[in-house]
Amino acid sequence: MIESYLTKEHLSNIPSPCYVIEEKLLRRNLTLIKHVADSAQVEIILAFKAFALWKTFPIFRQYIHHSTASSLFEARLAFEEFGSKAHTFSPAYTEAEFAEIAKCSSHISFNSISQYERFHNFPLDCVRPSFGIRINPEYSEIETELYNPCAPGSRFGVMASQLPDTLPNDIEGFHCHCHCESSAENLQRTLVHIEEKFGKWLPSLKWLNLGGGHLMTRKDYNVPLLIDILNGLHQRYPNLKIILEPGSAFAWQTGPLVSQVVDIVENKGIRTAILNVSFTCHMPDCLEMPYYPEVRGAESISENANPAAPFTYRLGGNSCLSGDFMGYWQFDHELQVGEYIIFEDMIHYTTVKTTMFNGIGHPSLVILHTNGNKELLRQFCYEDYRSRMD
């Protein structure tokens, strides 16, 4: 059961559909992340690719100081809204954007030697960021190929065999990202490969960014082991500042997506509750990863189960994509049009990836404060859809 402070009483006066981020749960995660950072003497920064609700940044700044960007827009968000320069990595920078990215960045990691050679002397009218190279340890335990940056033929990072024996003087760090919702044990095994392949360069660097995917706020995560691993890394390489940039860990289980039933249809004994949200538009990881969400008050059942069992429904999105549906859920009652369907843990990798395909409106953004008050952060309208194609 996922913890939540959102009650039925809250639902009556918030817009539907909407993402609801719960401040109490967010602060719980931030407190744990700060504990790890302080105990292991590392810096843990927010990855915007997973969470970028900038109106919540004042809360984040009470616990962390920096963020990570993967594009010009994210770098500007860090500089202008988070209030500090970004740690930036992009698969490929362009001449049209590099100077502005540099202005908004304290660190810039290059994905290739050719990108470094092209841009490390690029004329800038700002303090030059600290430059690094993304490395590929050729090892990852990510099972979903879509998310594996170390798969054979990957476009990410430089392998050890591609690096010169002596690094250029202005390369001050390595950036390595090869985890996804991973454990401390995953990191422990990964570091063996990083040190084996890249250990000869580590003593000459200033920083090592271990990327994201460290899901330290998950209930079964071994936080003491993570702290021990990072402290051991410090002992072996006291010259290195260690940086982690998780995304999911910050927003993990911090709030749901609230939707409503708009119709119920039946075909060949399969009943589908059509909702006022869309999996392809608003929950893309459910179709891409696939990430199977929890639904409050319902039990997910096997695809091989009897779809005609009492109170069993497939949940369908409100787009014209035929595959905009998921699984089977069994409720304890017949669903009714207008009834709320609450998808748990829908804050990370949602608002940053959503689309307005079919002209389907974006769910509103609401924060439930620790005192129980609800604040509407944003409600979307036709002009938001129209202006995207203006």
PDB file of C-alpha atoms in Angstrom, residues 13-150:
ATOM      1  CA  ASN A  13     -12.872  20.574  -4.956  1.00  0.00           C
ATOM      2  CA  ILE A  14      -9.839  19.839  -7.099  1.00  0.00           C
ATOM      3  CA  PRO A  15      -9.998  19.769 -10.905  1.00  0.00           C
ATOM      4  CA  SER A  16     -10.127  16.429 -12.679  1.00  0.00           C
ATOM      5  CA  PRO A  17      -7.915  15.126 -14.037  1.00  0.00           C
ATOM      6  CA  CYS A  18      -4.916  16.343 -12.081  1.00  0.00           C
ATOM      7  CA  TYR A  19      -1.526  15.339 -10.743  1.00  0.00           C
ATOM      8  CA  VAL A  20      -1.380  15.885  -6.983  1.00  0.00           C
ATOM      9  CA  ILE A  21       2.038  16.197  -5.380  1.00  0.00           C
ATOM     10  CA  GLU A  22       1.933  15.757  -1.624  1.00  0.00           C
ATOM     11  CA  GLU A  23       4.341  18.054   0.191  1.00  0.00           C
ATOM     12  CA  LYS A  24       4.629  15.803   3.253  1.00  0.00           C
ATOM     13  CA  LEU A  25       5.780  12.873   1.102  1.00  0.00           C
ATOM     14  CA  LEU A  26       8.127  15.074  -0.919  1.00  0.00           C
ATOM     15  CA  ARG A  27       9.779  16.347   2.266  1.00  0.00           C
ATOM     16  CA  ARG A  28      10.122  12.757   3.492  1.00  0.00           C
ATOM     17  CA  ASN A  29      12.158  11.917   0.388  1.00  0.00           C
ATOM     18  CA  LEU A  30      14.180  15.121   0.540  1.00  0.00           C
ATOM     19  CA  THR A  31      15.060  14.474   4.200  1.00  0.00           C
ATOM     20  CA  LEU A  32      16.394  11.015   3.379  1.00  0.00           C
ATOM     21  CA  ILE A  33      18.354  12.303   0.375  1.00  0.00           C
ATOM     22  CA  LYS A  34      19.933  15.045   2.486  1.00  0.00           C
ATOM     23  CA  HIS A  35      20.847  12.434   5.109  1.00  0.00           C
ATOM     24  CA  VAL A  36      22.686  10.376   2.488  1.00  0.00           C
ATOM     25  CA  ALA A  37      24.450  13.449   1.097  1.00  0.00           C
ATOM     26  CA  ASP A  38      25.596  14.597   4.527  1.00  0.00           C
ATOM     27  CA  SER A  39      26.590  11.133   5.769  1.00  0.00           C
ATOM     28  CA  ALA A  40      28.564  10.250   2.639  1.00  0.00           C
ATOM     29  CA  GLN A  41      29.893  13.770   1.962  1.00  0.00           C
ATOM     30  CA  VAL A  42      28.543  13.746  -1.589  1.00  0.00           C
ATOM     31  CA  GLU A  43      26.344  16.122  -3.533  1.00  0.00           C
ATOM     32  CA  ILE A  44      22.952  14.832  -4.669  1.00  0.00           C
ATOM     33  CA  ILE A  45      21.255  16.983  -7.289  1.00  0.00           C
ATOM     34  CA  LEU A  46      17.829  16.927  -8.943  1.00  0.00           C
ATOM     35  CA  ALA A  47      17.556  15.586 -12.503  1.00  0.00           C
ATOM     36  CA  PHE A  48      14.957  17.622 -14.365  1.00  0.00           C
ATOM     37  CA  LYS A  49      14.356  14.802 -16.849  1.00  0.00           C
ATOM     38  CA  ALA A  50      12.296  13.100 -14.133  1.00  0.00           C
ATOM     39  CA  PHE A  51      10.821  16.071 -12.280  1.00  0.00           C
ATOM     40  CA  ALA A  52      10.722  19.758 -13.161  1.00  0.00           C
ATOM     41  CA  LEU A  53       7.714  21.299 -11.393  1.00  0.00           C
ATOM     42  CA  TRP A  54       9.476  24.581 -10.796  1.00  0.00           C
ATOM     43  CA  LYS A  55       6.883  26.001  -8.413  1.00  0.00           C
ATOM     44  CA  THR A  56       8.044  23.395  -5.895  1.00  0.00           C
ATOM     45  CA  PHE A  57      11.705  24.458  -6.144  1.00  0.00           C
ATOM     46  CA  PRO A  58      11.546  26.621  -2.980  1.00  0.00           C
ATOM     47  CA  ILE A  59      10.931  23.376  -1.068  1.00  0.00           C
ATOM     48  CA  PHE A  60      13.838  21.624  -2.810  1.00  0.00           C
ATOM     49  CA  ARG A  61      16.257  24.468  -2.058  1.00  0.00           C
ATOM     50  CA  GLN A  62      15.831  23.809   1.661  1.00  0.00           C
ATOM     51  CA  TYR A  63      17.550  20.429   1.142  1.00  0.00           C
ATOM     52  CA  ILE A  64      19.715  20.562  -2.027  1.00  0.00           C
ATOM     53  CA  HIS A  65      21.529  23.254  -3.974  1.00  0.00           C
ATOM     54  CA  HIS A  66      21.896  22.167  -7.585  1.00  0.00           C
ATOM     55  CA  SER A  67      20.210  20.359 -10.440  1.00  0.00           C
ATOM     56  CA  THR A  68      21.126  18.573 -13.638  1.00  0.00           C
ATOM     57  CA  ALA A  69      20.090  19.518 -17.171  1.00  0.00           C
ATOM     58  CA  SER A  70      20.092  17.756 -20.526  1.00  0.00           C
ATOM     59  CA  SER A  71      19.182  20.655 -22.806  1.00  0.00           C
ATOM     60  CA  LEU A  72      19.210  24.418 -23.126  1.00  0.00           C
ATOM     61  CA  PHE A  73      15.697  24.749 -21.723  1.00  0.00           C
ATOM     62  CA  GLU A  74      16.515  22.619 -18.681  1.00  0.00           C
ATOM     63  CA  ALA A  75      19.733  24.565 -18.121  1.00  0.00           C
ATOM     64  CA  ARG A  76      17.791  27.821 -18.209  1.00  0.00           C
ATOM     65  CA  LEU A  77      15.243  26.379 -15.772  1.00  0.00           C
ATOM     66  CA  ALA A  78      18.082  25.560 -13.381  1.00  0.00           C
ATOM     67  CA  PHE A  79      19.632  29.013 -13.665  1.00  0.00           C
ATOM     68  CA  GLU A  80      16.456  31.081 -13.708  1.00  0.00           C
ATOM     69  CA  GLU A  81      14.099  29.109 -11.456  1.00  0.00           C
ATOM     70  CA  PHE A  82      16.195  26.812  -9.273  1.00  0.00           C
ATOM     71  CA  GLY A  83      18.605  29.696  -8.711  1.00  0.00           C
ATOM     72  CA  SER A  84      21.891  27.934  -9.430  1.00  0.00           C
ATOM     73  CA  LYS A  85      23.867  26.806 -12.446  1.00  0.00           C
ATOM     74  CA  ALA A  86      23.227  23.328 -13.800  1.00  0.00           C
ATOM     75  CA  HIS A  87      25.360  20.230 -14.162  1.00  0.00           C
ATOM     76  CA  THR A  88      24.664  19.715 -17.859  1.00  0.00           C
ATOM     77  CA  PHE A  89      25.004  16.709 -20.120  1.00  0.00           C
ATOM     78  CA  SER A  90      23.687  16.470 -23.675  1.00  0.00           C
ATOM     79  CA  PRO A  91      24.286  13.755 -26.280  1.00  0.00           C
ATOM     80  CA  ALA A  92      25.276  16.537 -28.674  1.00  0.00           C
ATOM     81  CA  TYR A  93      25.664  20.299 -28.254  1.00  0.00           C
ATOM     82  CA  THR A  94      25.143  22.708 -31.134  1.00  0.00           C
ATOM     83  CA  GLU A  95      26.957  25.938 -31.920  1.00  0.00           C
ATOM     84  CA  ALA A  96      23.651  27.805 -31.839  1.00  0.00           C
ATOM     85  CA  GLU A  97      23.045  26.868 -28.198  1.00  0.00           C
ATOM     86  CA  PHE A  98      26.390  26.114 -26.566  1.00  0.00           C
ATOM     87  CA  ALA A  99      27.251  29.642 -25.379  1.00  0.00           C
ATOM     88  CA  GLU A 100      23.884  30.036 -23.659  1.00  0.00           C
ATOM     89  CA  ILE A 101      24.081  26.557 -22.140  1.00  0.00           C
ATOM     90  CA  ALA A 102      27.544  27.383 -20.786  1.00  0.00           C
ATOM     91  CA  LYS A 103      26.215  30.586 -19.244  1.00  0.00           C
ATOM     92  CA  CYS A 104      23.651  28.534 -17.308  1.00  0.00           C
ATOM     93  CA  SER A 105      26.007  25.670 -16.338  1.00  0.00           C
ATOM     94  CA  SER A 106      28.655  25.095 -13.698  1.00  0.00           C
ATOM     95  CA  HIS A 107      29.602  21.699 -15.184  1.00  0.00           C
ATOM     96  CA  ILE A 108      29.356  20.448 -18.755  1.00  0.00           C
ATOM     97  CA  SER A 109      29.885  16.811 -19.691  1.00  0.00           C
ATOM     98  CA  PHE A 110      30.643  15.881 -23.298  1.00  0.00           C
ATOM     99  CA  ASN A 111      29.329  12.674 -24.786  1.00  0.00           C
ATOM    100  CA  SER A 112      32.279  12.143 -27.132  1.00  0.00           C
ATOM    101  CA  ILE A 113      35.863  13.205 -27.721  1.00  0.00           C
ATOM    102  CA  SER A 114      34.790  14.935 -30.937  1.00  0.00           C
ATOM    103  CA  GLN A 115      32.227  17.035 -29.044  1.00  0.00           C
ATOM    104  CA  TYR A 116      34.906  17.986 -26.525  1.00  0.00           C
ATOM    105  CA  GLU A 117      37.325  18.973 -29.274  1.00  0.00           C
ATOM    106  CA  ARG A 118      34.676  21.029 -31.000  1.00  0.00           C
ATOM    107  CA  PHE A 119      33.530  23.006 -27.974  1.00  0.00           C
ATOM    108  CA  HIS A 120      36.169  23.127 -25.234  1.00  0.00           C
ATOM    109  CA  ASN A 121      37.678  26.292 -26.754  1.00  0.00           C
ATOM    110  CA  PHE A 122      34.368  27.726 -27.930  1.00  0.00           C
ATOM    111  CA  PRO A 123      34.284  31.510 -27.317  1.00  0.00           C
ATOM    112  CA  LEU A 124      32.254  32.296 -24.203  1.00  0.00           C
ATOM    113  CA  ASP A 125      31.363  35.515 -22.426  1.00  0.00           C
ATOM    114  CA  CYS A 126      30.983  33.810 -19.047  1.00  0.00           C
ATOM    115  CA  VAL A 127      33.085  31.869 -16.560  1.00  0.00           C
ATOM    116  CA  ARG A 128      34.024  28.626 -18.284  1.00  0.00           C
ATOM    117  CA  PRO A 129      32.232  25.625 -16.755  1.00  0.00           C
ATOM    118  CA  SER A 130      34.138  22.642 -15.435  1.00  0.00           C
ATOM    119  CA  PHE A 131      34.387  20.217 -18.358  1.00  0.00           C
ATOM    120  CA  GLY A 132      33.971  16.456 -18.144  1.00  0.00           C
ATOM    121  CA  ILE A 133      33.579  13.408 -20.348  1.00  0.00           C
ATOM    122  CA  ARG A 134      30.765  10.897 -20.142  1.00  0.00           C
ATOM    123  CA  ILE A 135      32.244   7.423 -19.845  1.00  0.00           C
ATOM    124  CA  ASN A 136      30.730   4.082 -20.791  1.00  0.00           C
ATOM    125  CA  PRO A 137      31.808   1.248 -18.464  1.00  0.00           C
ATOM    126  CA  GLU A 138      30.249  -1.284 -20.858  1.00  0.00           C
ATOM    127  CA  TYR A 139      28.333  -2.693 -17.910  1.00  0.00           C
ATOM    128  CA  SER A 140      24.760  -2.179 -16.773  1.00  0.00           C
ATOM    129  CA  GLU A 141      22.199  -4.333 -15.005  1.00  0.00           C
ATOM    130  CA  ILE A 142      19.216  -2.555 -16.577  1.00  0.00           C
ATOM    131  CA  GLU A 143      17.033  -5.262 -18.086  1.00  0.00           C
ATOM    132  CA  THR A 144      14.743  -3.044 -20.182  1.00  0.00           C
ATOM    133  CA  GLU A 145      16.704  -2.337 -23.368  1.00  0.00           C
ATOM    134  CA  LEU A 146      14.950   0.997 -23.937  1.00  0.00           C
ATOM    135  CA  TYR A 147      16.645   2.346 -20.793  1.00  0.00           C
ATOM    136  CA  ASN A 148      20.055   0.674 -21.049  1.00  0.00           C
ATOM    137  CA  PRO A 149      22.760   3.237 -21.960  1.00  0.00           C
ATOM    138  CA  CYS A 150      25.507   0.587 -21.998  1.00  0.00           C
TER     139      CYS A 150
END
